[in-house]
CSV table of C-alpha atoms and ligand atoms in Angstrom, one decimal:
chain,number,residue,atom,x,y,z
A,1,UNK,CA,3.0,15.6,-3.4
A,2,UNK,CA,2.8,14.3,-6.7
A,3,UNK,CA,-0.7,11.9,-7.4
A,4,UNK,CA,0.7,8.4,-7.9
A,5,UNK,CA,0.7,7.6,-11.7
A,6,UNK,CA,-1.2,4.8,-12.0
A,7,UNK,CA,-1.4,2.4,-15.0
A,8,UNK,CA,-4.5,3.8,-17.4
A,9,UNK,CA,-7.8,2.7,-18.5
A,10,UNK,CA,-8.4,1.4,-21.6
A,11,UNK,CA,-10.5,3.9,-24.1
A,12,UNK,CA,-12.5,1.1,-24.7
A,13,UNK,CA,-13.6,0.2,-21.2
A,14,UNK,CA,-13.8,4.2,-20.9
A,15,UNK,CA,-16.6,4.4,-24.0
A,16,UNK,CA,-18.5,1.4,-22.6
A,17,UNK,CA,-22.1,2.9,-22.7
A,18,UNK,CA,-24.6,1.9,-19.2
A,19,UNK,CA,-28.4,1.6,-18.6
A,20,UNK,CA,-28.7,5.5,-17.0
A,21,UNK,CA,-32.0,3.6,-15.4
A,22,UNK,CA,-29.1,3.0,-13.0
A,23,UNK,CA,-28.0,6.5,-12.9
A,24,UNK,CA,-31.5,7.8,-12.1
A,25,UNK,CA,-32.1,5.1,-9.5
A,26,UNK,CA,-29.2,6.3,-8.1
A,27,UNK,CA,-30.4,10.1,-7.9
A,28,UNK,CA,-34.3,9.3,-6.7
A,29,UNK,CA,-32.7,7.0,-3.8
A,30,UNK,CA,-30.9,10.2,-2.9
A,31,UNK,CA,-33.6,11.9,-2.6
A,32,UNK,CA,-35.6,9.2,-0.8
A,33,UNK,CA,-32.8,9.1,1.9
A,34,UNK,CA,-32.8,13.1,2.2
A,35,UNK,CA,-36.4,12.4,3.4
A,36,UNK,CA,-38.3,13.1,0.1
A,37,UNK,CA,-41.5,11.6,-0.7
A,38,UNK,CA,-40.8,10.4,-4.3
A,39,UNK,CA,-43.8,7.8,-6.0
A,40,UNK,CA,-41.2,5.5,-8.4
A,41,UNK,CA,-41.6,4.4,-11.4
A,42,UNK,CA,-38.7,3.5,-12.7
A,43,UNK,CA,-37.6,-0.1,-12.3
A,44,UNK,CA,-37.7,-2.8,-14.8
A,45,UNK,CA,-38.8,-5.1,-12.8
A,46,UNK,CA,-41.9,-6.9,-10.9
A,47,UNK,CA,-42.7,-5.6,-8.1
A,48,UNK,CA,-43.6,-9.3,-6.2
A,49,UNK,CA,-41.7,-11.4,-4.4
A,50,UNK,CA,-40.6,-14.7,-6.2
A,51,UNK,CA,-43.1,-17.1,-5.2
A,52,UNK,CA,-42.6,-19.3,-2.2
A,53,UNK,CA,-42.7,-22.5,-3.9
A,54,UNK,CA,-39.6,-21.2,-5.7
A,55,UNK,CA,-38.2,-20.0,-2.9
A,56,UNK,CA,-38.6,-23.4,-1.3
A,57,UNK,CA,-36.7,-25.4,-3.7
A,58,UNK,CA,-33.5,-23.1,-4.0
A,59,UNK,CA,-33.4,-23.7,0.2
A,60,UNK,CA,-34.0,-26.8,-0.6
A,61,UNK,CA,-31.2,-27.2,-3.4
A,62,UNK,CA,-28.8,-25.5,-0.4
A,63,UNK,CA,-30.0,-28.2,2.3
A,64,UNK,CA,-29.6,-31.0,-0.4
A,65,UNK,CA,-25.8,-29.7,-0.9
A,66,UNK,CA,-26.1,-28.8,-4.4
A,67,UNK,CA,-23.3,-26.1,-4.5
A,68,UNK,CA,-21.1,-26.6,-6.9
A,69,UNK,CA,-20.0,-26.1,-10.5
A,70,UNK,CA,-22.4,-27.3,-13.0
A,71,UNK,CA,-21.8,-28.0,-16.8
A,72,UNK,CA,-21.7,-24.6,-18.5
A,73,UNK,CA,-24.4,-25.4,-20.7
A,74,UNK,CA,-26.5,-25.7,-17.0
A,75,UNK,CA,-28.3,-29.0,-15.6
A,76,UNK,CA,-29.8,-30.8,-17.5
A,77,UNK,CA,-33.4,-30.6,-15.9
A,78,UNK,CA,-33.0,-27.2,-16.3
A,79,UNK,CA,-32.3,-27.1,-20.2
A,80,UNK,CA,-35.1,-29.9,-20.5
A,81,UNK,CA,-37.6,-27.7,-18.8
A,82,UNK,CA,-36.3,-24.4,-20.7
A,83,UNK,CA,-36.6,-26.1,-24.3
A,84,UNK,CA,-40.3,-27.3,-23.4
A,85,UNK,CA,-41.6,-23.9,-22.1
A,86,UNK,CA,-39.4,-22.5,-25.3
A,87,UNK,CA,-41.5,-24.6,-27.3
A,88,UNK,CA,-45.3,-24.6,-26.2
A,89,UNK,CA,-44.8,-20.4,-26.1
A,90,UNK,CA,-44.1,-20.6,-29.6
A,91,UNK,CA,-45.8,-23.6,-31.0
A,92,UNK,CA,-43.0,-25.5,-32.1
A,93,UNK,CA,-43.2,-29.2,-33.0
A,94,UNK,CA,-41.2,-31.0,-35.1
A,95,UNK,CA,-38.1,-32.3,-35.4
A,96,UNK,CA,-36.8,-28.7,-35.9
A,97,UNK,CA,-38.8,-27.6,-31.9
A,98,UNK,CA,-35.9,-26.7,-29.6
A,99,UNK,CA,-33.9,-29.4,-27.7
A,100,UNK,CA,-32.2,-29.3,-24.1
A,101,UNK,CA,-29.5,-29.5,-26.6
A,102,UNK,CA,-29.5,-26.7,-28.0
A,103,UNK,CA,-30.6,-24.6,-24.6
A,104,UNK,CA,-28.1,-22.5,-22.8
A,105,UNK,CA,-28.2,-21.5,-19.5
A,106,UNK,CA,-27.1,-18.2,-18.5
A,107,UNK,CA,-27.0,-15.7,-15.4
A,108,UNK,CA,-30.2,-14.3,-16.7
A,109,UNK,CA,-30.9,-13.2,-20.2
A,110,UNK,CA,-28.9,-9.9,-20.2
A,111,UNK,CA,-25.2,-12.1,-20.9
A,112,UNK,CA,-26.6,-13.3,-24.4
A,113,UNK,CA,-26.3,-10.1,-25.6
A,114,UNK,CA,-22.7,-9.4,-25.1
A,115,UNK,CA,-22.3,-13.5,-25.9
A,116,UNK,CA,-24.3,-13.3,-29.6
A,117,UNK,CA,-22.6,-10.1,-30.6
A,118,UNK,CA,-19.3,-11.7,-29.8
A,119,UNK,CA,-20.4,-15.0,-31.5
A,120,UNK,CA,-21.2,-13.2,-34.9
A,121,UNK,CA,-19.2,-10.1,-35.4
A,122,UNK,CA,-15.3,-9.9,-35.5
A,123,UNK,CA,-13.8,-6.4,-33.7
A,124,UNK,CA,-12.8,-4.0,-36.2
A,125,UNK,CA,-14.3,-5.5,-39.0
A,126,UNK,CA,-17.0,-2.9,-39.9
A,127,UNK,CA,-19.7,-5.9,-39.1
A,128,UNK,CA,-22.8,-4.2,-38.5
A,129,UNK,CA,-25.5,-5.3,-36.2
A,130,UNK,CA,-28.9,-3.4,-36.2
A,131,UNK,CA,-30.9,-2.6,-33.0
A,132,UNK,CA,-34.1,-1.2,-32.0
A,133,UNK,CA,-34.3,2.9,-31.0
A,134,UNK,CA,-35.6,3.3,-28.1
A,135,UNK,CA,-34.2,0.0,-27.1
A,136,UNK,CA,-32.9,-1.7,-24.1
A,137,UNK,CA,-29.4,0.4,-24.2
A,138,UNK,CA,-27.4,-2.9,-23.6
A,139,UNK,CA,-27.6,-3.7,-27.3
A,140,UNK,CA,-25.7,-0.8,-28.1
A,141,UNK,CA,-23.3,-0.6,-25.8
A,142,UNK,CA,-22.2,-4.1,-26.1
A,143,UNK,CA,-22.3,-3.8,-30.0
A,144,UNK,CA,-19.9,-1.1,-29.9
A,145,UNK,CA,-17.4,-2.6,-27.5
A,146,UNK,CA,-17.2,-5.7,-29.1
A,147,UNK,CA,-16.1,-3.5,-31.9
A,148,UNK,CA,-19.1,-3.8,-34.5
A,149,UNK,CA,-20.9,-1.3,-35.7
A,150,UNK,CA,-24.4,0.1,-34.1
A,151,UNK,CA,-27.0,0.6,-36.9
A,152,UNK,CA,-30.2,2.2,-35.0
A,153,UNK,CA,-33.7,1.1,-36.3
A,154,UNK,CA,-36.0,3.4,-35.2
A,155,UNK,CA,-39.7,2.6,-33.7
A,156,UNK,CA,-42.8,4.7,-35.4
A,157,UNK,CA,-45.4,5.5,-32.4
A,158,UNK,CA,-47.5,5.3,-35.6
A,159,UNK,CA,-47.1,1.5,-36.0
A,160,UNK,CA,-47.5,1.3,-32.5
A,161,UNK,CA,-44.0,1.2,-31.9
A,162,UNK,CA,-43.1,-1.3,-34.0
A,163,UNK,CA,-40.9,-0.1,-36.9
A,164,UNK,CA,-41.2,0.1,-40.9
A,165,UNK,CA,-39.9,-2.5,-42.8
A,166,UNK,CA,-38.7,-0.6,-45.4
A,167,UNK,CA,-36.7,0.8,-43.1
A,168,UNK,CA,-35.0,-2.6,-42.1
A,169,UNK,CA,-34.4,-3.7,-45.8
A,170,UNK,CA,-32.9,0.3,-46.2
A,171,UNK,CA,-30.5,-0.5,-43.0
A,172,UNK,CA,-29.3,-4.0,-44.5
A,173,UNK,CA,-25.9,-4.2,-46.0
A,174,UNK,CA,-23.8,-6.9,-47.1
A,175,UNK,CA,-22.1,-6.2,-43.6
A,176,UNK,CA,-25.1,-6.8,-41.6
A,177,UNK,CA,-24.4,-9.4,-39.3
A,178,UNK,CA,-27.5,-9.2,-36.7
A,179,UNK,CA,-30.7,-7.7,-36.3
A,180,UNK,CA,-32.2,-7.4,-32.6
A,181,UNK,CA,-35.9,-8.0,-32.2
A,182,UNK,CA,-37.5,-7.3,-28.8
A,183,UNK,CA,-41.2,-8.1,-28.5
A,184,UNK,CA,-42.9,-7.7,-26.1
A,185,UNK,CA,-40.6,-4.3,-25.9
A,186,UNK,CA,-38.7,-2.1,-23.6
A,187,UNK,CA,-39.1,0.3,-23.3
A,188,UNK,CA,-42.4,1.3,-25.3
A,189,UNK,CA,-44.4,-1.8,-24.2
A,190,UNK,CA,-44.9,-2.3,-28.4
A,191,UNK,CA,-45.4,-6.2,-29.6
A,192,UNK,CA,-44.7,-7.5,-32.8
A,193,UNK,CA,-47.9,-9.1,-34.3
A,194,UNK,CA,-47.5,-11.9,-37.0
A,195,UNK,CA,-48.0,-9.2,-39.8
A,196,UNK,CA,-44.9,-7.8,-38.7
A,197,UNK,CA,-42.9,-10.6,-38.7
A,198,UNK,CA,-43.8,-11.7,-41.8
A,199,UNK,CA,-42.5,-8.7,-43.2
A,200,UNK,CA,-38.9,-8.9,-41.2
A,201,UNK,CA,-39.1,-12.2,-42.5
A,202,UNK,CA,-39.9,-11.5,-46.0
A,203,UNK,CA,-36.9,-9.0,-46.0
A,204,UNK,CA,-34.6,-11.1,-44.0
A,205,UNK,CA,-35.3,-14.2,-46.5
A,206,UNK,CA,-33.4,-11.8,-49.0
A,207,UNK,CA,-30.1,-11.8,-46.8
A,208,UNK,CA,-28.9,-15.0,-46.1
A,209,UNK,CA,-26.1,-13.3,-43.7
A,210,UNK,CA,-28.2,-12.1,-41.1
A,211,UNK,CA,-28.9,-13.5,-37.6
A,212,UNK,CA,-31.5,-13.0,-35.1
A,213,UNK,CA,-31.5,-12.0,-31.9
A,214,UNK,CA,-35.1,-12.5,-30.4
A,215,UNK,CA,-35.0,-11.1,-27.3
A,216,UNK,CA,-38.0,-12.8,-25.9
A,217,UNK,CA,-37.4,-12.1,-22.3
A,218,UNK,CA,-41.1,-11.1,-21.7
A,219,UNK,CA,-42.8,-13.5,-23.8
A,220,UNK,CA,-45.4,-14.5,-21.1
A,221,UNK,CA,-46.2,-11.0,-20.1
A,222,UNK,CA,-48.5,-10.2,-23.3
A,223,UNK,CA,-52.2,-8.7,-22.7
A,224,UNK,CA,-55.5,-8.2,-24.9
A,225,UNK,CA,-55.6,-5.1,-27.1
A,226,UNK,CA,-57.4,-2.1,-25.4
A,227,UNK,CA,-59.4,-2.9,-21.9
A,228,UNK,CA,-59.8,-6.6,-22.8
A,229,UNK,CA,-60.9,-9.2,-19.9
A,230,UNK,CA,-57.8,-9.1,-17.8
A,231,UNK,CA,-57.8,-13.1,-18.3
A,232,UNK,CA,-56.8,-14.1,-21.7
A,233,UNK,CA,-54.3,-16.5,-22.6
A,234,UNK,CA,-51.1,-16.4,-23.9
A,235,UNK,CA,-51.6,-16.7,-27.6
A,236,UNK,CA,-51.3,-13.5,-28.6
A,237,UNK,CA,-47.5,-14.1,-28.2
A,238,UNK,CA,-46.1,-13.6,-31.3
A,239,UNK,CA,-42.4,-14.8,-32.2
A,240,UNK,CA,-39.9,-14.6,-35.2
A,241,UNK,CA,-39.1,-18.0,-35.2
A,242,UNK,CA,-42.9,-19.3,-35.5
A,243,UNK,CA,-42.5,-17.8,-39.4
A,244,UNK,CA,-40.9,-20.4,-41.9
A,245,UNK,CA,-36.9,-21.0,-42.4
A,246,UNK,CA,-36.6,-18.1,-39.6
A,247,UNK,CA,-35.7,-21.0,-36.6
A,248,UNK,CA,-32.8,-21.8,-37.3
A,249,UNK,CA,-31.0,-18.3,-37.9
A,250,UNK,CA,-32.5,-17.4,-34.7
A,251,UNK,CA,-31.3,-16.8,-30.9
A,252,UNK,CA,-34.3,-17.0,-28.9
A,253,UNK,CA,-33.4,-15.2,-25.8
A,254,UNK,CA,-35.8,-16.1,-22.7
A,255,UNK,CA,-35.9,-16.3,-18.7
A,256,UNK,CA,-36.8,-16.6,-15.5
A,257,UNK,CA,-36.4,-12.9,-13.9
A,258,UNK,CA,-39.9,-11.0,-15.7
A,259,UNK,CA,-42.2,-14.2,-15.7
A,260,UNK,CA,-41.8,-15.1,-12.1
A,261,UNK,CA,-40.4,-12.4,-10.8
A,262,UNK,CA,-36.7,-14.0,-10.0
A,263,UNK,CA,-34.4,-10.9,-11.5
A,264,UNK,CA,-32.1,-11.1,-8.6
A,265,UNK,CA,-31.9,-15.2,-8.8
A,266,UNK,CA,-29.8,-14.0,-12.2
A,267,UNK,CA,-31.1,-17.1,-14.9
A,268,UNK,CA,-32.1,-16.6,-18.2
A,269,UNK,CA,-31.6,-19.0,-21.5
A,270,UNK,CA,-30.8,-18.7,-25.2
A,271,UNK,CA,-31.7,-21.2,-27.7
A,272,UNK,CA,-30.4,-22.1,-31.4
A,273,UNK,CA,-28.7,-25.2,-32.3
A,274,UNK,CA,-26.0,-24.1,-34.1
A,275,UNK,CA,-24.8,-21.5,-31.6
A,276,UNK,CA,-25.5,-23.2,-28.0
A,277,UNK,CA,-22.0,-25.2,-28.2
A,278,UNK,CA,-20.5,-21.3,-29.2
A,279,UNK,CA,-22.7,-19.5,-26.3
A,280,UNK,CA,-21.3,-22.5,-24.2
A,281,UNK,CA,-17.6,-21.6,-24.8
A,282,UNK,CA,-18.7,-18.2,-23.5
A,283,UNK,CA,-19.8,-19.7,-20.6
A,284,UNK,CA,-17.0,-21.4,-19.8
A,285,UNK,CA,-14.9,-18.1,-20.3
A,286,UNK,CA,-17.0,-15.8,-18.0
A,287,UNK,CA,-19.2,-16.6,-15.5
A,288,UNK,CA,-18.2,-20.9,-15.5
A,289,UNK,CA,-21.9,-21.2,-15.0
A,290,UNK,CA,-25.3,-19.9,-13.6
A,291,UNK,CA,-25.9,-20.6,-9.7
A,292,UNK,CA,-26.8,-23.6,-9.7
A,293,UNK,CA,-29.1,-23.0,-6.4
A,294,UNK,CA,-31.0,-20.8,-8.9
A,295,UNK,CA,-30.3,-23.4,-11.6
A,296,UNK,CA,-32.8,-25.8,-9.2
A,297,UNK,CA,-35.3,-22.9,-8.6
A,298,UNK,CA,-35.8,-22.3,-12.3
A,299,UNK,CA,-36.8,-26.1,-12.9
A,300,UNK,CA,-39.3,-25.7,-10.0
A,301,UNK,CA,-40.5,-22.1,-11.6
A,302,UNK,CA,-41.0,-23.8,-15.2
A,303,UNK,CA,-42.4,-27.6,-13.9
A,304,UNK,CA,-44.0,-26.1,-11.2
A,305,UNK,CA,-47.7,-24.7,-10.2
A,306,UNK,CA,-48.6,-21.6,-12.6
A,307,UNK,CA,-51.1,-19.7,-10.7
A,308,UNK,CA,-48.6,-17.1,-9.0
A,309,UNK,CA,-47.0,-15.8,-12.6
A,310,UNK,CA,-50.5,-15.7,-14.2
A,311,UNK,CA,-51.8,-13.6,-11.0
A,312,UNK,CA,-48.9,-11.4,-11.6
A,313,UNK,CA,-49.5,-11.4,-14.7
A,314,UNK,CA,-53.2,-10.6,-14.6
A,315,UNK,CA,-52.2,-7.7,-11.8
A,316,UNK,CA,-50.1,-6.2,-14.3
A,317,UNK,CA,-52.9,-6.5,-17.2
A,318,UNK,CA,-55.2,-4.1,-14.8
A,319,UNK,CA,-52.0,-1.9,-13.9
A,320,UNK,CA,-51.9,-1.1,-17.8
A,321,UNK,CA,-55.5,-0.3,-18.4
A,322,UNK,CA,-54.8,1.5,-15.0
A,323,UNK,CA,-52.1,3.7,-15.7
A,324,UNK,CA,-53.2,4.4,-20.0
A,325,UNK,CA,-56.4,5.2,-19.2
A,326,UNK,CA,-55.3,7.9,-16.1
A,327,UNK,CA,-52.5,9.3,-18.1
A,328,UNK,CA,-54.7,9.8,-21.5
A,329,UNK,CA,-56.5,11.8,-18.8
A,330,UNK,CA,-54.0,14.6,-18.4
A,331,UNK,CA,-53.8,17.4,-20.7
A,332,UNK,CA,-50.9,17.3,-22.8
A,333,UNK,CA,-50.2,13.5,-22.5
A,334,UNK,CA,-51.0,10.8,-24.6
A,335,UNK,CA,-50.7,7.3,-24.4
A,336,UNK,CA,-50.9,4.1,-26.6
A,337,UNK,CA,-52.3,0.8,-25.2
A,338,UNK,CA,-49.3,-1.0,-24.8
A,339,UNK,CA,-49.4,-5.1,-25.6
A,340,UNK,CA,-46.9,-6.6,-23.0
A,341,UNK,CA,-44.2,-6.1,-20.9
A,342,UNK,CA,-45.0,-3.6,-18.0
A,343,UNK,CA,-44.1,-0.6,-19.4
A,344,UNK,CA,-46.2,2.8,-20.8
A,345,UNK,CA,-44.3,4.6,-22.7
A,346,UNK,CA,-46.8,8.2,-23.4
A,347,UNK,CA,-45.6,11.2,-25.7
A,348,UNK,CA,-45.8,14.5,-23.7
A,349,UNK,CA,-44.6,16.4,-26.5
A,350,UNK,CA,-47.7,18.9,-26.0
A,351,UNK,CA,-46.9,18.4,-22.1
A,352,UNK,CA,-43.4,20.0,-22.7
A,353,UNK,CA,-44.5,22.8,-24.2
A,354,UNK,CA,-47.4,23.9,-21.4
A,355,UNK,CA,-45.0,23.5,-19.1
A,356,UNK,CA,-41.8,25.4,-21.1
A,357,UNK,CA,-39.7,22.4,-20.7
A,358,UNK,CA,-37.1,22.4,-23.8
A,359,UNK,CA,-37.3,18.4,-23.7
A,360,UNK,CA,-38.3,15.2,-22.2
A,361,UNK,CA,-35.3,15.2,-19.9
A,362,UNK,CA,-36.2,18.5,-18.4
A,363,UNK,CA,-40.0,17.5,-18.2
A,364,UNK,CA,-38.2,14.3,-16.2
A,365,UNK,CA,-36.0,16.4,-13.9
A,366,UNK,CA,-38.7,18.5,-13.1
A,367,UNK,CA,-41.4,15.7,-12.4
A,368,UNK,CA,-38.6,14.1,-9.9
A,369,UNK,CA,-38.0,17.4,-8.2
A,370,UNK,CA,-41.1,19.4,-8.2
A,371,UNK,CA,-44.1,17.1,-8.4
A,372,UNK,CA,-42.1,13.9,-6.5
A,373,UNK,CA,-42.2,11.1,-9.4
A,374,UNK,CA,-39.7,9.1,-11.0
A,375,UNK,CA,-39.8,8.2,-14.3
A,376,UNK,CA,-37.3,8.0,-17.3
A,377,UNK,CA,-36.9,9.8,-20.0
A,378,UNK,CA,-36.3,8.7,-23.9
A,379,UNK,CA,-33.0,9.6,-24.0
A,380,UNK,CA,-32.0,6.6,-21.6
A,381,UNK,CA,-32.9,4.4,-24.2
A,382,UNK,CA,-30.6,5.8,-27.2
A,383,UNK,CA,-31.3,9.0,-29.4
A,384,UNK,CA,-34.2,10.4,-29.6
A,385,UNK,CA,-36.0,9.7,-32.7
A,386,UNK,CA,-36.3,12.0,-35.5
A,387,UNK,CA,-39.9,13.6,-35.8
A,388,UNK,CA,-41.4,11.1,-32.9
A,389,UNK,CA,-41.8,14.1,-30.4
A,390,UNK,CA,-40.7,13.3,-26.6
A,391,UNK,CA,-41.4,10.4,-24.7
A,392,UNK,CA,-41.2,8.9,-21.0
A,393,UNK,CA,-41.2,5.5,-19.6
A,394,UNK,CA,-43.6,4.2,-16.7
A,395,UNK,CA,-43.0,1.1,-15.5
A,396,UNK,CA,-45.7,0.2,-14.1
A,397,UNK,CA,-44.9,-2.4,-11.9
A,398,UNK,CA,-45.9,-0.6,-9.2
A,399,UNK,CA,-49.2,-0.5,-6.6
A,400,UNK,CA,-52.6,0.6,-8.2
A,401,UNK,CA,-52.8,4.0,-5.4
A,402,UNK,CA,-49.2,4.7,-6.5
A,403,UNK,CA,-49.9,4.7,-10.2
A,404,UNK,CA,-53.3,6.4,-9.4
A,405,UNK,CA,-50.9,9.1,-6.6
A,406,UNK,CA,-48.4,9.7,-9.2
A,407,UNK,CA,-50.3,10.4,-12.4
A,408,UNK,CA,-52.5,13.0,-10.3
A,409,UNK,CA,-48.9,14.9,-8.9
A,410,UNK,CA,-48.1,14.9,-12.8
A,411,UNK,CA,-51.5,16.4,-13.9
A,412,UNK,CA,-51.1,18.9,-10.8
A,413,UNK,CA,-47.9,19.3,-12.1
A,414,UNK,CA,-48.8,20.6,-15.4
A,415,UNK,CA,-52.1,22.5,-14.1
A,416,UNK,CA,-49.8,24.4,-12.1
A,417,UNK,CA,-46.8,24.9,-14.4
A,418,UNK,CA,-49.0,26.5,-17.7
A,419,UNK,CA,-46.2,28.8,-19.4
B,1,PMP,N1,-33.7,-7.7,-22.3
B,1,PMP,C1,-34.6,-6.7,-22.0
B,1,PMP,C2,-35.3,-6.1,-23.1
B,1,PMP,C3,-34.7,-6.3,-20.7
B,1,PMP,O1,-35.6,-5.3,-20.4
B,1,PMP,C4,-34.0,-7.0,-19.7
B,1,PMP,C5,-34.1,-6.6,-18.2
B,1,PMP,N2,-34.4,-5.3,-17.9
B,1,PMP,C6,-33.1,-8.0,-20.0
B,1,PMP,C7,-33.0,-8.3,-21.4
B,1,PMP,C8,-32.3,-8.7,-19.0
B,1,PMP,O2,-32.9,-9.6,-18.2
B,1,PMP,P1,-32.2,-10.6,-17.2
B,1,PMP,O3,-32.6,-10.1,-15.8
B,1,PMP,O4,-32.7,-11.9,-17.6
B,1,PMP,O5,-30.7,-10.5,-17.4
């Protein structure tokens, strides 16, 4: 019998690019189920649970019957409490510091992607909006199926994976709507330093046109350059909108699902005056508004006690001197010291070719199925870059014996694989 013709798919929804972290998840849990032993590395995200006096208030916003709808923009305790933390991890005073006002809330950072492209590109238009390579893949894809156009900028592991800024002021055109920062970074782990963003900011102060996209998301997960004391503070935080006249072209994008460890609560924020009304409309047209049981656990996360995010964050300091120091152990691998986020990010070029792998995808392939450990490869996070050799990504939001377990399977790995 004939297949029932059903109506088609659009070509755009068929283009619509993904985060293959997904895709790889998807093949190491297949493996775990198959009864493999298979040390992970590949989730973004922390491996604690949301502390309990987070916990606490979103039962208690359930008991207290705080269920419904709330304005799109989120509560207002919630905007209050985002526009304060906003300011004091940034420095901003003035009249020009952040207001609840001009805080939205979102179902976690990821939506003010999509939201900002759409707010500042028209479809069709040849708008341009440039974006980090490697980057967090959601930029593109949601770039292209808006309908603008995708200009990569490409990270130098030279610079420490921040990227040249003749380069940037070589990628501007008078069609440039938007340029994406990410510090700290996924997934190289890279930070911006002041220097830096002076020098987007010197360039950007030439094109009027351009907005910012500061995706900020893991602002409080920064750490001391090399082995530093696994207790500094949070100054080394380093932010766009700190530099003059760069505030108020900026959308600083920020949540609640890295710092304390809430990804699956689903709330992040975006802040700029002029575009929270706009981000609001988006609101309204998608998701109506965040939960607002996790709306009530974010004010308690923010206002709250501090000590469980800066424990986590101090575990994840030693994980990083952990996990650089162990892989710039094995023979073919090496590593920079990242500055924040949780994520290594080591060329094994030289690791490729003792082992006869053509690429970094093969290397991953064969470190899933002959030496039992996940990681991702530098093709999940757009093209490879020109002349940067071949990279994979560790997050290392994992235990201290599985970080110290899996680097040793990767080093008998290569010991055993010499071509
Ligand atoms: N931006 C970057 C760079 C990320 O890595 C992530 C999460 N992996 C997000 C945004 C989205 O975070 P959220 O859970 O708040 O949507």
């Amino acid at each position: 019998m004939d297949r029932m013709q059903l109506p088609a798919i659009s070509a755009r929804a068929q283009g619509l690019g993904t985060e293959n972290a997904f895709v790889v998840l998807a093949e190491v849990n297949q493996l775990i189920r198959a009864g493999r032993d298979v040390i992970s590395f590949c989730i973004g995200q922390p491996d604690f649970p949301t502390p309990v006096n987070i916990q606490d208030a979103g039962v208690a916003a359930i008991r207290e019957g705080k269920h419904g709808y709330t304005p799109s923009a989120g509560i207002d305790p919630l905007r209050e409490a985002a526009a304060r933390e906003i300011n004091r991890m940034r420095g901003l005073a003035g009249p020009d510091a952040i207001t609840a006002d001009d805080v939205v809330i979102g179902a976690g950072a990821k939506p003010f992607i999509a939201y900002a492209v759409l707010s500042v590109t028209d479809p069709g238009a040849g708008d341009e909006v440039i974006y980090p390579v490697p980057g967090f893949p959601i930029y593109e894809s949601q770039i292209a199926v808006h309908g603008a156009v995708p200009v990569p900028l490409y990270l130098r592991e030279a610079r420490d994976f921040a990227f040249d800024p003749d380069e940037l002021a070589a990628k501007i055109t008078p069609r440039t709507r938007m340029l994406i920062l990410n510090t700290p970074h996924n997934p190289t782990g890279g930070i911006l330093t002041r220097a830096d963003l002076e020098a987007i900011a010197a360039v950007l102060r030439r094109h009027p046109q351009v907005w910012v996209y500061a995706d900020e998301i893991y602002s409080r997960l920064i750490y001391s350059p090399g082995g530093g004391e696994a207790n500094d503070s949070d100054n080394a935080f380093a932010s766009i909108t700190q530099i003059p006249d760069m505030l108020p072209r900026t959308i600083i994008a920020d949540g609640a699902s890295k710092t304390w460890a809430m990804t699956g609560w689903r709330i992040g924020f975006a802040a700029n005056r002029t575009l929270a009304p706009v981000f609001t409309r988006w609101v309204t047209n998608t998701d109506s508004c965040a939960s607002q049981i996790s709306q009530w656990a974010a004010v308690e996360a923010i206002n709250g006690p501090q000590d469980a995010a800066a424990a986590m964050r101090k575990s994840f300091h030693e994980r990083r001197d952990l996990i650089v120091g162990l892989l710039n152990e094995v023979e073919g691998i090496s590593c920079k010291t990242p500055g924040g986020a949780f994520y290594a990010w080591p060329n094994v070029s030289e690791a490729c070719r003792i082992t006869g792998c053509a690429d970094s995808e093969e290397f991953r392939k064969r470190l899933l199925h002959e030496a039992g450990v996940a990681v991702l490869a530098d093709i999940h996070f757009g093209s490879r870059v020109p002349d940067e050799g071949q990279h994979i990504r560790f997050s290392y939001a994992a235990s201290n014996d599985a970080i110290r377990a899996g680097i040793r399977r990767i080093a008998d790995f290569i010991a055993r694989n010499r071509k």
